[in-house]
PDB file of C-alpha atoms and ligand atoms in Angstrom:
ATOM      1  CA  MET K   1      -0.122   0.012   0.062  1.00 92.00           C
ATOM      2  CA  SER K   2       1.708   3.192  -1.161  1.00 97.00           C
ATOM      3  CA  LEU K   3       1.398   6.457   1.201  1.00 98.00           C
ATOM      4  CA  LEU K   4       1.707   9.695  -0.025  1.00 98.00           C
ATOM      5  CA  VAL K   5       3.040  12.380   2.719  1.00 98.00           C
ATOM      6  CA  ILE K   6       2.782  16.109   2.292  1.00 98.00           C
ATOM      7  CA  GLY K   7       3.984  18.958   5.163  1.00 97.00           C
ATOM      8  CA  THR K   8       7.124  20.888   6.060  1.00 97.00           C
ATOM      9  CA  VAL K   9      10.430  19.571   5.659  1.00 98.00           C
ATOM     10  CA  ALA K  10      12.036  22.250   7.802  1.00 98.00           C
ATOM     11  CA  PHE K  11      14.536  23.629  10.092  1.00 98.00           C
ATOM     12  CA  ASP K  12      13.782  23.812  13.947  1.00 97.00           C
ATOM     13  CA  ALA K  13      15.317  25.518  16.855  1.00 97.00           C
ATOM     14  CA  ILE K  14      14.245  24.088  20.061  1.00 96.00           C
ATOM     15  CA  GLU K  15      14.597  24.998  23.574  1.00 96.00           C
ATOM     16  CA  THR K  16      12.948  22.537  26.435  1.00 95.00           C
ATOM     17  CA  PRO K  17      13.977  22.796  30.288  1.00 93.00           C
ATOM     18  CA  PHE K  18      16.247  20.230  29.273  1.00 90.00           C
ATOM     19  CA  GLY K  19      18.470  21.697  26.685  1.00 90.00           C
ATOM     20  CA  LYS K  20      18.499  23.869  23.579  1.00 93.00           C
ATOM     21  CA  THR K  21      19.431  23.240  19.470  1.00 93.00           C
ATOM     22  CA  ASP K  22      20.196  25.235  17.050  1.00 91.00           C
ATOM     23  CA  LYS K  23      18.678  24.775  13.422  1.00 95.00           C
ATOM     24  CA  ILE K  24      18.251  20.952  13.452  1.00 97.00           C
ATOM     25  CA  VAL K  25      16.335  19.082  10.379  1.00 97.00           C
ATOM     26  CA  GLY K  26      12.544  18.339  11.519  1.00 98.00           C
ATOM     27  CA  GLY K  27       9.269  19.649   9.826  1.00 98.00           C
ATOM     28  CA  ALA K  28       6.010  17.598   9.935  1.00 97.00           C
ATOM     29  CA  ALA K  29       6.824  15.876   7.027  1.00 98.00           C
ATOM     30  CA  THR K  30       9.803  14.516   7.855  1.00 98.00           C
ATOM     31  CA  TYR K  31       8.802  13.257  11.326  1.00 98.00           C
ATOM     32  CA  ILE K  32       5.641  11.485   9.695  1.00 98.00           C
ATOM     33  CA  GLY K  33       7.873  10.232   6.880  1.00 98.00           C
ATOM     34  CA  LEU K  34      10.517   8.596   9.259  1.00 98.00           C
ATOM     35  CA  SER K  35       7.833   6.991  11.576  1.00 98.00           C
ATOM     36  CA  ALA K  36       5.692   5.525   8.716  1.00 98.00           C
ATOM     37  CA  SER K  37       8.881   4.112   7.277  1.00 98.00           C
ATOM     38  CA  TYR K  38       8.978   1.317  10.070  1.00 98.00           C
ATOM     39  CA  PHE K  39       5.384  -0.101   8.577  1.00 98.00           C
ATOM     40  CA  THR K  40       5.730   0.517   4.509  1.00 97.00           C
ATOM     41  CA  ASP K  41       8.514   1.262   2.320  1.00 94.00           C
ATOM     42  CA  SER K  42       6.398   2.701  -0.127  1.00 95.00           C
ATOM     43  CA  ILE K  43       6.395   6.426   0.818  1.00 98.00           C
ATOM     44  CA  ASN K  44       6.203   9.481  -1.254  1.00 98.00           C
ATOM     45  CA  LEU K  45       6.878  12.723   0.139  1.00 98.00           C
ATOM     46  CA  VAL K  46       5.737  16.314  -1.342  1.00 98.00           C
ATOM     47  CA  SER K  47       7.556  19.265   0.346  1.00 98.00           C
ATOM     48  CA  VAL K  48       9.732  22.088  -0.607  1.00 98.00           C
ATOM     49  CA  VAL K  49      13.071  23.480   0.821  1.00 98.00           C
ATOM     50  CA  GLY K  50      15.699  25.943   0.272  1.00 98.00           C
ATOM     51  CA  ALA K  51      19.011  25.915  -1.357  1.00 97.00           C
ATOM     52  CA  ASP K  52      20.282  25.782   2.514  1.00 98.00           C
ATOM     53  CA  PHE K  53      18.962  22.565   3.455  1.00 98.00           C
ATOM     54  CA  PRO K  54      21.649  19.449   3.488  1.00 97.00           C
ATOM     55  CA  ALA K  55      22.017  16.821   1.161  1.00 97.00           C
ATOM     56  CA  ASP K  56      22.950  14.634   4.149  1.00 97.00           C
ATOM     57  CA  ALA K  57      19.367  15.377   5.212  1.00 98.00           C
ATOM     58  CA  ILE K  58      18.208  13.963   2.064  1.00 98.00           C
ATOM     59  CA  ASP K  59      20.254  10.848   1.926  1.00 98.00           C
ATOM     60  CA  MET K  60      18.617  10.438   5.622  1.00 98.00           C
ATOM     61  CA  LEU K  61      15.182  10.356   4.187  1.00 98.00           C
ATOM     62  CA  HIS K  62      16.271   7.901   1.310  1.00 98.00           C
ATOM     63  CA  GLN K  63      17.919   5.550   3.878  1.00 98.00           C
ATOM     64  CA  HIS K  64      14.418   5.156   5.237  1.00 98.00           C
ATOM     65  CA  LYS K  65      13.131   4.577   1.610  1.00 96.00           C
ATOM     66  CA  ILE K  66      11.338   7.772   1.460  1.00 98.00           C
ATOM     67  CA  ASN K  67      11.251   8.648  -1.793  1.00 98.00           C
ATOM     68  CA  THR K  68      11.751  12.636  -2.468  1.00 98.00           C
ATOM     69  CA  ASP K  69      11.107  12.901  -6.452  1.00 97.00           C
ATOM     70  CA  GLY K  70       7.958  15.482  -4.881  1.00 98.00           C
ATOM     71  CA  LEU K  71      10.394  17.581  -2.648  1.00 98.00           C
ATOM     72  CA  GLU K  72      11.503  20.742  -4.397  1.00 98.00           C
ATOM     73  CA  ILE K  73      14.386  22.232  -4.059  1.00 98.00           C
ATOM     74  CA  LYS K  74      14.549  25.911  -4.330  1.00 98.00           C
ATOM     75  CA  GLN K  75      17.537  27.271  -5.246  1.00 97.00           C
ATOM     76  CA  ASP K  76      17.033  31.011  -4.552  1.00 96.00           C
ATOM     77  CA  GLY K  77      15.191  30.174  -1.488  1.00 97.00           C
ATOM     78  CA  LYS K  78      15.462  29.580   2.521  1.00 98.00           C
ATOM     79  CA  THR K  79      14.147  26.245   4.064  1.00 98.00           C
ATOM     80  CA  PHE K  80      10.870  26.999   6.521  1.00 98.00           C
ATOM     81  CA  PHE K  81      12.048  27.792   9.762  1.00 98.00           C
ATOM     82  CA  TRP K  82      10.158  27.364  13.222  1.00 97.00           C
ATOM     83  CA  SER K  83      11.202  27.865  16.630  1.00 97.00           C
ATOM     84  CA  GLY K  84       9.902  27.032  19.865  1.00 96.00           C
ATOM     85  CA  LYS K  85      10.124  27.036  23.875  1.00 96.00           C
ATOM     86  CA  TYR K  86       8.446  24.488  26.220  1.00 95.00           C
ATOM     87  CA  HIS K  87       7.120  25.156  29.380  1.00 93.00           C
ATOM     88  CA  ASN K  88       8.220  23.210  32.594  1.00 91.00           C
ATOM     89  CA  ASP K  89       5.390  20.579  32.296  1.00 88.00           C
ATOM     90  CA  MET K  90       6.852  19.997  28.562  1.00 86.00           C
ATOM     91  CA  ASN K  91       3.377  19.782  27.663  1.00 81.00           C
ATOM     92  CA  SER K  92       3.073  23.157  26.524  1.00 85.00           C
ATOM     93  CA  ARG K  93       5.106  25.449  24.391  1.00 89.00           C
ATOM     94  CA  ASP K  94       5.356  28.820  22.680  1.00 93.00           C
ATOM     95  CA  THR K  95       5.849  29.383  19.189  1.00 94.00           C
ATOM     96  CA  ILE K  96       9.139  31.963  19.053  1.00 96.00           C
ATOM     97  CA  ASP K  97       9.248  31.864  15.472  1.00 97.00           C
ATOM     98  CA  THR K  98       7.659  30.669  12.019  1.00 95.00           C
ATOM     99  CA  GLN K  99       9.420  31.923   8.980  1.00 97.00           C
ATOM    100  CA  LEU K 100       7.399  30.660   6.021  1.00 96.00           C
ATOM    101  CA  ASN K 101      10.004  31.221   3.650  1.00 98.00           C
ATOM    102  CA  VAL K 102      10.066  28.706   0.085  1.00 98.00           C
ATOM    103  CA  LEU K 103       6.518  27.773   1.551  1.00 96.00           C
ATOM    104  CA  LEU K 104       5.228  31.567   0.921  1.00 94.00           C
ATOM    105  CA  ASP K 105       4.976  30.702  -3.043  1.00 94.00           C
ATOM    106  CA  PHE K 106       5.061  26.740  -2.718  1.00 96.00           C
ATOM    107  CA  ASP K 107       2.788  25.230  -5.270  1.00 96.00           C
ATOM    108  CA  PRO K 108       2.805  21.610  -4.550  1.00 97.00           C
ATOM    109  CA  LYS K 109       3.043  19.152  -7.415  1.00 96.00           C
ATOM    110  CA  VAL K 110       2.248  15.764  -7.007  1.00 98.00           C
ATOM    111  CA  PRO K 111       4.678  13.663  -9.290  1.00 97.00           C
ATOM    112  CA  GLU K 112       2.340  11.758 -11.641  1.00 97.00           C
ATOM    113  CA  GLN K 113       3.929   8.484 -11.155  1.00 97.00           C
ATOM    114  CA  HIS K 114       2.537   9.235  -7.292  1.00 97.00           C
ATOM    115  CA  SER K 115      -0.544  10.184  -7.990  1.00 97.00           C
ATOM    116  CA  ASN K 116      -2.380   7.389  -6.993  1.00 97.00           C
ATOM    117  CA  PRO K 117      -1.771   6.859  -3.493  1.00 98.00           C
ATOM    118  CA  ASP K 118      -3.517   4.345  -1.316  1.00 98.00           C
ATOM    119  CA  PHE K 119      -3.168   6.356   1.494  1.00 98.00           C
ATOM    120  CA  LEU K 120      -2.853  10.373   1.644  1.00 98.00           C
ATOM    121  CA  MET K 121      -1.098  11.804   4.940  1.00 98.00           C
ATOM    122  CA  LEU K 122      -1.935  15.933   4.608  1.00 98.00           C
ATOM    123  CA  GLY K 123       1.007  16.490   7.521  1.00 98.00           C
ATOM    124  CA  ASN K 124       0.841  20.137   8.823  1.00 94.00           C
ATOM    125  CA  LEU K 125       1.110  22.855   6.016  1.00 94.00           C
ATOM    126  CA  MET K 126      -1.368  25.397   4.993  1.00 95.00           C
ATOM    127  CA  PRO K 127      -4.681  24.232   4.470  1.00 97.00           C
ATOM    128  CA  SER K 128      -4.863  25.794   0.973  1.00 97.00           C
ATOM    129  CA  LEU K 129      -1.876  23.387  -0.104  1.00 97.00           C
ATOM    130  CA  GLN K 130      -3.384  20.148   1.637  1.00 98.00           C
ATOM    131  CA  ARG K 131      -6.536  20.795  -0.224  1.00 98.00           C
ATOM    132  CA  LYS K 132      -4.720  21.503  -3.652  1.00 97.00           C
ATOM    133  CA  VAL K 133      -2.657  18.098  -3.069  1.00 98.00           C
ATOM    134  CA  ILE K 134      -6.321  16.467  -2.517  1.00 98.00           C
ATOM    135  CA  GLU K 135      -7.490  17.755  -5.900  1.00 97.00           C
ATOM    136  CA  GLN K 136      -4.622  17.091  -8.130  1.00 97.00           C
ATOM    137  CA  LEU K 137      -5.001  13.189  -7.455  1.00 98.00           C
ATOM    138  CA  PRO K 138      -7.147  11.360  -9.956  1.00 98.00           C
ATOM    139  CA  LYS K 139      -8.968   9.221  -7.489  1.00 98.00           C
ATOM    140  CA  ARG K 140      -9.608   9.243  -3.990  1.00 97.00           C
ATOM    141  CA  PRO K 141      -7.111   7.576  -1.738  1.00 98.00           C
ATOM    142  CA  LYS K 142      -8.180   4.847   0.564  1.00 98.00           C
ATOM    143  CA  LEU K 143      -8.369   7.312   3.506  1.00 98.00           C
ATOM    144  CA  ILE K 144      -7.244  10.795   3.953  1.00 98.00           C
ATOM    145  CA  VAL K 145      -5.599  11.672   7.341  1.00 98.00           C
ATOM    146  CA  MET K 146      -5.108  15.008   8.260  1.00 98.00           C
ATOM    147  CA  ASP K 147      -2.994  16.820  10.528  1.00 98.00           C
ATOM    148  CA  THR K 148      -3.341  20.900  11.484  1.00 97.00           C
ATOM    149  CA  MET K 149      -2.520  23.262  14.160  1.00 94.00           C
ATOM    150  CA  ASN K 150      -3.603  26.554  16.041  1.00 94.00           C
ATOM    151  CA  PHE K 151      -1.361  28.561  13.866  1.00 92.00           C
ATOM    152  CA  TRP K 152      -3.852  27.813  10.970  1.00 95.00           C
ATOM    153  CA  MET K 153      -6.356  28.307  12.890  1.00 97.00           C
ATOM    154  CA  ASP K 154      -5.338  31.716  13.683  1.00 96.00           C
ATOM    155  CA  ILE K 155      -4.495  33.129  10.410  1.00 96.00           C
ATOM    156  CA  ALA K 156      -6.879  30.762   7.960  1.00 97.00           C
ATOM    157  CA  MET K 157      -9.747  29.108   9.554  1.00 97.00           C
ATOM    158  CA  GLU K 158     -11.910  29.703   6.150  1.00 97.00           C
ATOM    159  CA  GLU K 159      -9.491  27.745   4.300  1.00 98.00           C
ATOM    160  CA  LEU K 160      -9.172  25.454   6.870  1.00 98.00           C
ATOM    161  CA  LEU K 161     -12.701  24.469   7.122  1.00 98.00           C
ATOM    162  CA  GLN K 162     -12.625  23.780   3.600  1.00 98.00           C
ATOM    163  CA  THR K 163      -9.759  21.301   3.766  1.00 98.00           C
ATOM    164  CA  ILE K 164     -11.292  19.693   6.798  1.00 98.00           C
ATOM    165  CA  ALA K 165     -14.660  19.140   4.836  1.00 98.00           C
ATOM    166  CA  MET K 166     -12.532  17.053   2.508  1.00 98.00           C
ATOM    167  CA  VAL K 167     -10.663  14.312   4.662  1.00 98.00           C
ATOM    168  CA  ASP K 168     -11.774  11.104   6.682  1.00 98.00           C
ATOM    169  CA  VAL K 169      -9.488  11.417   9.800  1.00 98.00           C
ATOM    170  CA  LEU K 170      -8.182  14.597  11.578  1.00 98.00           C
ATOM    171  CA  THR K 171      -5.718  14.558  14.063  1.00 98.00           C
ATOM    172  CA  ILE K 172      -5.383  17.849  16.527  1.00 97.00           C
ATOM    173  CA  ASN K 173      -4.726  18.354  20.036  1.00 95.00           C
ATOM    174  CA  ASP K 174      -6.834  19.026  22.768  1.00 96.00           C
ATOM    175  CA  ALA K 175      -6.361  22.839  23.106  1.00 95.00           C
ATOM    176  CA  GLU K 176      -7.028  22.784  19.038  1.00 97.00           C
ATOM    177  CA  ALA K 177     -10.161  20.767  19.273  1.00 98.00           C
ATOM    178  CA  ARG K 178     -11.724  23.326  21.535  1.00 98.00           C
ATOM    179  CA  GLN K 179     -10.131  26.545  19.769  1.00 98.00           C
ATOM    180  CA  LEU K 180     -12.042  24.755  16.464  1.00 98.00           C
ATOM    181  CA  SER K 181     -15.383  23.733  18.048  1.00 98.00           C
ATOM    182  CA  GLY K 182     -15.452  26.669  20.779  1.00 98.00           C
ATOM    183  CA  GLU K 183     -16.368  24.163  23.199  1.00 98.00           C
ATOM    184  CA  TYR K 184     -14.695  23.145  26.430  1.00 98.00           C
ATOM    185  CA  SER K 185     -15.842  19.853  26.672  1.00 98.00           C
ATOM    186  CA  LEU K 186     -14.139  17.523  24.417  1.00 97.00           C
ATOM    187  CA  VAL K 187     -17.016  15.016  23.824  1.00 97.00           C
ATOM    188  CA  LYS K 188     -19.265  18.370  22.676  1.00 97.00           C
ATOM    189  CA  ALA K 189     -15.977  19.305  20.669  1.00 98.00           C
ATOM    190  CA  ALA K 190     -15.610  16.160  18.944  1.00 98.00           C
ATOM    191  CA  ALA K 191     -19.170  15.947  18.077  1.00 98.00           C
ATOM    192  CA  LYS K 192     -19.083  19.467  16.551  1.00 98.00           C
ATOM    193  CA  ILE K 193     -15.856  18.554  14.360  1.00 98.00           C
ATOM    194  CA  LEU K 194     -17.646  15.370  12.831  1.00 98.00           C
ATOM    195  CA  MET K 195     -20.219  17.905  11.540  1.00 98.00           C
ATOM    196  CA  MET K 196     -17.511  19.487   9.705  1.00 98.00           C
ATOM    197  CA  GLY K 197     -16.932  16.569   7.390  1.00 98.00           C
ATOM    198  CA  PRO K 198     -14.417  14.287   9.041  1.00 98.00           C
ATOM    199  CA  LYS K 199     -15.859  10.521   9.691  1.00 98.00           C
ATOM    200  CA  TYR K 200     -12.729  10.426  12.547  1.00 98.00           C
ATOM    201  CA  LEU K 201     -11.551  12.644  14.693  1.00 98.00           C
ATOM    202  CA  ILE K 202      -8.357  11.697  17.093  1.00 98.00           C
ATOM    203  CA  ILE K 203      -7.669  14.292  19.955  1.00 98.00           C
ATOM    204  CA  LYS K 204      -4.183  14.187  20.889  1.00 96.00           C
ATOM    205  CA  LYS K 205      -3.814  15.093  24.879  1.00 94.00           C
ATOM    206  CA  GLY K 206       0.220  14.645  24.832  1.00 89.00           C
ATOM    207  CA  GLU K 207       1.268  12.780  27.890  1.00 89.00           C
ATOM    208  CA  HIS K 208      -2.292  11.969  28.704  1.00 93.00           C
ATOM    209  CA  GLY K 209      -2.681   9.685  25.758  1.00 95.00           C
ATOM    210  CA  ALA K 210      -5.290  10.163  22.850  1.00 97.00           C
ATOM    211  CA  LEU K 211      -8.971   9.777  22.207  1.00 98.00           C
ATOM    212  CA  LEU K 212     -10.601   8.356  18.701  1.00 98.00           C
ATOM    213  CA  PHE K 213     -13.841   9.469  18.028  1.00 98.00           C
ATOM    214  CA  ASN K 214     -16.541   8.468  15.737  1.00 96.00           C
ATOM    215  CA  ASN K 215     -20.225   9.597  15.288  1.00 91.00           C
ATOM    216  CA  LYS K 216     -20.959   5.995  17.230  1.00 91.00           C
ATOM    217  CA  SER K 217     -17.858   5.511  19.271  1.00 95.00           C
ATOM    218  CA  VAL K 218     -15.041   6.536  21.264  1.00 97.00           C
ATOM    219  CA  PHE K 219     -11.769   5.063  22.338  1.00 97.00           C
ATOM    220  CA  PHE K 220      -8.779   5.823  24.776  1.00 96.00           C
ATOM    221  CA  ALA K 221      -5.037   5.546  24.197  1.00 95.00           C
ATOM    222  CA  PRO K 222      -3.044   6.336  27.368  1.00 95.00           C
ATOM    223  CA  ALA K 223       0.806   7.465  26.589  1.00 93.00           C
ATOM    224  CA  LEU K 224       2.969   5.586  28.258  1.00 95.00           C
ATOM    225  CA  PRO K 225       4.696   7.173  31.684  1.00 94.00           C
ATOM    226  CA  LEU K 226       8.388   7.790  30.516  1.00 94.00           C
ATOM    227  CA  GLU K 227      11.340   8.202  33.046  1.00 93.00           C
ATOM    228  CA  ASP K 228      12.792  10.818  30.531  1.00 89.00           C
ATOM    229  CA  VAL K 229      11.503  13.158  28.038  1.00 92.00           C
ATOM    230  CA  PHE K 230      13.628  15.567  26.443  1.00 92.00           C
ATOM    231  CA  ASP K 231      11.766  16.956  23.678  1.00 94.00           C
ATOM    232  CA  PRO K 232       8.219  16.702  22.610  1.00 94.00           C
ATOM    233  CA  THR K 233       8.613  18.291  19.176  1.00 96.00           C
ATOM    234  CA  GLY K 234       7.173  16.203  16.244  1.00 96.00           C
ATOM    235  CA  ALA K 235       5.516  13.865  18.729  1.00 96.00           C
ATOM    236  CA  GLY K 236       2.268  14.611  16.878  1.00 96.00           C
ATOM    237  CA  ASP K 237       3.551  14.128  13.777  1.00 97.00           C
ATOM    238  CA  THR K 238       5.366  10.828  15.031  1.00 98.00           C
ATOM    239  CA  PHE K 239       2.138   9.590  16.259  1.00 98.00           C
ATOM    240  CA  ALA K 240       0.373  10.443  12.868  1.00 98.00           C
ATOM    241  CA  GLY K 241       3.254   8.553  10.937  1.00 98.00           C
ATOM    242  CA  GLY K 242       2.956   5.363  12.835  1.00 98.00           C
ATOM    243  CA  PHE K 243      -1.012   5.419  12.786  1.00 98.00           C
ATOM    244  CA  ILE K 244      -1.247   5.933   8.930  1.00 98.00           C
ATOM    245  CA  GLY K 245       1.815   3.698   8.577  1.00 98.00           C
ATOM    246  CA  TYR K 246       0.240   0.982  10.353  1.00 98.00           C
ATOM    247  CA  LEU K 247      -3.094   1.579   8.625  1.00 98.00           C
ATOM    248  CA  ALA K 248      -1.336   0.953   5.246  1.00 98.00           C
ATOM    249  CA  LYS K 249       0.297  -1.982   6.508  1.00 98.00           C
ATOM    250  CA  SER K 250      -2.510  -3.803   7.902  1.00 97.00           C
ATOM    251  CA  LYS K 251      -4.746  -2.563   4.805  1.00 96.00           C
ATOM    252  CA  ASP K 252      -7.787  -2.228   7.097  1.00 97.00           C
ATOM    253  CA  ILE K 253      -9.214   1.029   7.884  1.00 98.00           C
ATOM    254  CA  SER K 254     -11.971  -0.018  10.312  1.00 97.00           C
ATOM    255  CA  PHE K 255     -12.281   1.449  13.624  1.00 97.00           C
ATOM    256  CA  ASP K 256     -10.852  -1.641  15.292  1.00 97.00           C
ATOM    257  CA  SER K 257      -7.873  -1.358  12.934  1.00 98.00           C
ATOM    258  CA  MET K 258      -7.499   2.512  13.984  1.00 98.00           C
ATOM    259  CA  LYS K 259      -7.531   1.807  17.268  1.00 97.00           C
ATOM    260  CA  ARG K 260      -4.382  -0.505  16.994  1.00 97.00           C
ATOM    261  CA  ALA K 261      -2.977   2.285  14.358  1.00 98.00           C
ATOM    262  CA  ILE K 262      -3.210   4.559  17.476  1.00 97.00           C
ATOM    263  CA  ILE K 263      -1.522   2.339  19.727  1.00 97.00           C
ATOM    264  CA  PHE K 264       1.466   2.188  17.378  1.00 98.00           C
ATOM    265  CA  GLY K 265       1.386   5.482  16.707  1.00 97.00           C
ATOM    266  CA  SER K 266       1.431   6.024  20.665  1.00 97.00           C
ATOM    267  CA  ALA K 267       4.313   3.570  20.516  1.00 97.00           C
ATOM    268  CA  MET K 268       6.454   5.477  17.963  1.00 98.00           C
ATOM    269  CA  ALA K 269       5.712   9.063  19.675  1.00 97.00           C
ATOM    270  CA  SER K 270       7.161   7.664  22.896  1.00 97.00           C
ATOM    271  CA  PHE K 271      10.416   7.210  21.315  1.00 97.00           C
ATOM    272  CA  CYS K 272      10.283  10.331  19.879  1.00 97.00           C
ATOM    273  CA  VAL K 273      10.238  12.124  22.867  1.00 95.00           C
ATOM    274  CA  GLU K 274      13.118  10.633  24.634  1.00 95.00           C
ATOM    275  CA  LYS K 275      15.858  12.499  22.282  1.00 94.00           C
ATOM    276  CA  PHE K 276      15.799  15.743  20.735  1.00 94.00           C
ATOM    277  CA  GLY K 277      14.480  16.497  17.397  1.00 96.00           C
ATOM    278  CA  THR K 278      14.339  13.415  15.246  1.00 97.00           C
ATOM    279  CA  GLU K 279      17.485  11.416  16.760  1.00 97.00           C
ATOM    280  CA  ASN K 280      15.685   8.542  18.121  1.00 97.00           C
ATOM    281  CA  LEU K 281      13.584   7.707  14.976  1.00 98.00           C
ATOM    282  CA  LEU K 282      16.779   7.424  13.011  1.00 98.00           C
ATOM    283  CA  HIS K 283      17.608   4.017  13.713  1.00 96.00           C
ATOM    284  CA  LEU K 284      15.047   1.665  15.827  1.00 98.00           C
ATOM    285  CA  GLU K 285      14.643  -2.481  16.075  1.00 97.00           C
ATOM    286  CA  GLN K 286      11.751  -3.509  15.235  1.00 97.00           C
ATOM    287  CA  SER K 287      11.983  -5.782  18.445  1.00 98.00           C
ATOM    288  CA  ALA K 288      12.365  -2.012  20.319  1.00 98.00           C
ATOM    289  CA  ILE K 289       9.004  -1.008  18.587  1.00 98.00           C
ATOM    290  CA  ASP K 290       7.052  -4.672  19.721  1.00 97.00           C
ATOM    291  CA  ALA K 291       8.296  -4.348  23.290  1.00 98.00           C
ATOM    292  CA  ARG K 292       6.856  -0.733  23.520  1.00 97.00           C
ATOM    293  CA  VAL K 293       3.560  -2.129  22.207  1.00 97.00           C
ATOM    294  CA  GLN K 294       3.677  -4.643  24.342  1.00 97.00           C
ATOM    295  CA  GLU K 295       4.432  -2.107  27.425  1.00 97.00           C
ATOM    296  CA  PHE K 296       0.927  -0.193  26.157  1.00 96.00           C
ATOM    297  CA  ILE K 297      -0.673  -3.698  26.204  1.00 95.00           C
ATOM    298  CA  ASP K 298       0.455  -4.148  29.807  1.00 96.00           C
ATOM    299  CA  LEU K 299      -0.345  -0.749  31.185  1.00 95.00           C
ATOM    300  CA  VAL K 300      -3.886  -1.059  30.438  1.00 92.00           C
ATOM    301  CA  GLN K 301      -4.643  -4.559  30.938  1.00 92.00           C
ATOM    302  CA  PHE K 302      -6.642  -5.382  33.884  1.00 91.00           C
ATOM    303  CA  ASP K 303      -9.338  -7.992  35.193  1.00 91.00           C
ATOM    304  CA  ILE K 304     -12.356  -7.178  36.454  1.00 93.00           C
ATOM    305  CA  SER K 305     -15.376  -9.457  36.494  1.00 92.00           C
ATOM    306  CA  LEU K 306     -18.631  -7.979  37.018  1.00 91.00           C
ATOM    307  CA  VAL K 307     -21.468 -10.178  38.865  1.00 80.00           C
TER     308      VAL K 307
HETATM  309  P1  AMP U   1       4.598  18.768  16.576  1.00 92.73           P
HETATM  310  O1  AMP U   1       5.548  18.947  17.662  1.00 92.73           O
HETATM  311  O2  AMP U   1       4.151  17.372  16.080  1.00 92.73           O
HETATM  312  O3  AMP U   1       3.374  19.783  16.612  1.00 92.73           O
HETATM  313  O4  AMP U   1       5.456  19.296  15.159  1.00 92.73           O
HETATM  314  C1  AMP U   1       6.561  20.004  15.040  1.00 92.73           C
HETATM  315  C2  AMP U   1       7.037  20.312  13.852  1.00 92.73           C
HETATM  316  O5  AMP U   1       6.167  21.127  13.565  1.00 92.73           O
HETATM  317  C3  AMP U   1       8.047  20.911  13.604  1.00 92.73           C
HETATM  318  O6  AMP U   1       9.421  19.893  13.199  1.00 92.73           O
HETATM  319  C4  AMP U   1       8.050  22.264  12.920  1.00 92.73           C
HETATM  320  O7  AMP U   1       8.964  22.454  12.080  1.00 92.73           O
HETATM  321  C5  AMP U   1       6.939  21.776  12.361  1.00 92.73           C
HETATM  322  N1  AMP U   1       5.874  23.307  12.399  1.00 92.73           N
HETATM  323  C6  AMP U   1       5.635  23.894  13.335  1.00 92.73           C
HETATM  324  N2  AMP U   1       5.279  24.993  13.007  1.00 92.73           N
HETATM  325  C7  AMP U   1       4.515  24.699  11.589  1.00 92.73           C
HETATM  326  C8  AMP U   1       3.483  25.146  10.960  1.00 92.73           C
HETATM  327  N3  AMP U   1       2.921  26.600  11.046  1.00 92.73           N
HETATM  328  N4  AMP U   1       3.186  24.579  10.029  1.00 92.73           N
HETATM  329  C9  AMP U   1       4.038  23.181   9.478  1.00 92.73           C
HETATM  330  N5  AMP U   1       4.524  23.242  10.243  1.00 92.73           N
HETATM  331  C10 AMP U   1       4.985  23.648  11.084  1.00 92.73           C
END
């Protein structure tokens, strides 16, 4: 099953209570692609970088079997830059700077040979560009998953709503669900958001796990209590990459399969936050992923017999 991923490929500067980095490679599509690469080797990326983007970072994507035919390199442009600072709770952060750079006039083009994906992951990007990618595909993929963030709710709500109406699964965090719906209760928020078009909604709650809603059911997955959390950057994207990667591998998009996909996504995110940037996603062993998933199973298993 092929997976088409769009989203930012970026430079990030991150500050957490445990340290600080200067310009490291990040971006939504980078985290999604790396995470999904542990589930499928048919990943095609559509994004844009500037001439300042290092060739060895593109090699790193290739080592993970991520095809970059659709990665435009703008010789006269600078790569998208984001910088953020985490609060002591490590769950909330302030965006210090967002420099759109090459994104400002990005016109995404899906290479013809990749225009028939089975799965489409719309990583965080201008919603108008996410929509443009859907519109370029001659046939609707089996499943379209979309991630977004408060930044786009603040400056492009109208376009965001248009794109949300076209997808099957929306993933956002709890604060974003409240902002998008105007409801404090996440149950009410989910009901309103599901009326906007998607059939499924995933609400990510950082260290408190994730909720999956459709109009009939709700499922809750915890996050693993971890000894060390160094940098939550990319956790949401890594989660999304694991989620859609697992679905692509299993070829099953039922609610039950999505429940399992959420556990795999959460396991991948748990690796991401243990080190800075993408570091911990570069060389994972399948046995380590399996062991993490087992920890999730053990965490929530209990015997109750109701008489
Ligand atoms: P996450 O921690 O999962 O929200 O994702 C962090 C990644 O999103 C970083 O690597 C950033 O480069 C990227 N990012 C930050 N702001 C934006 C934005 N407005 N649009 C797209 N990507 C962004």
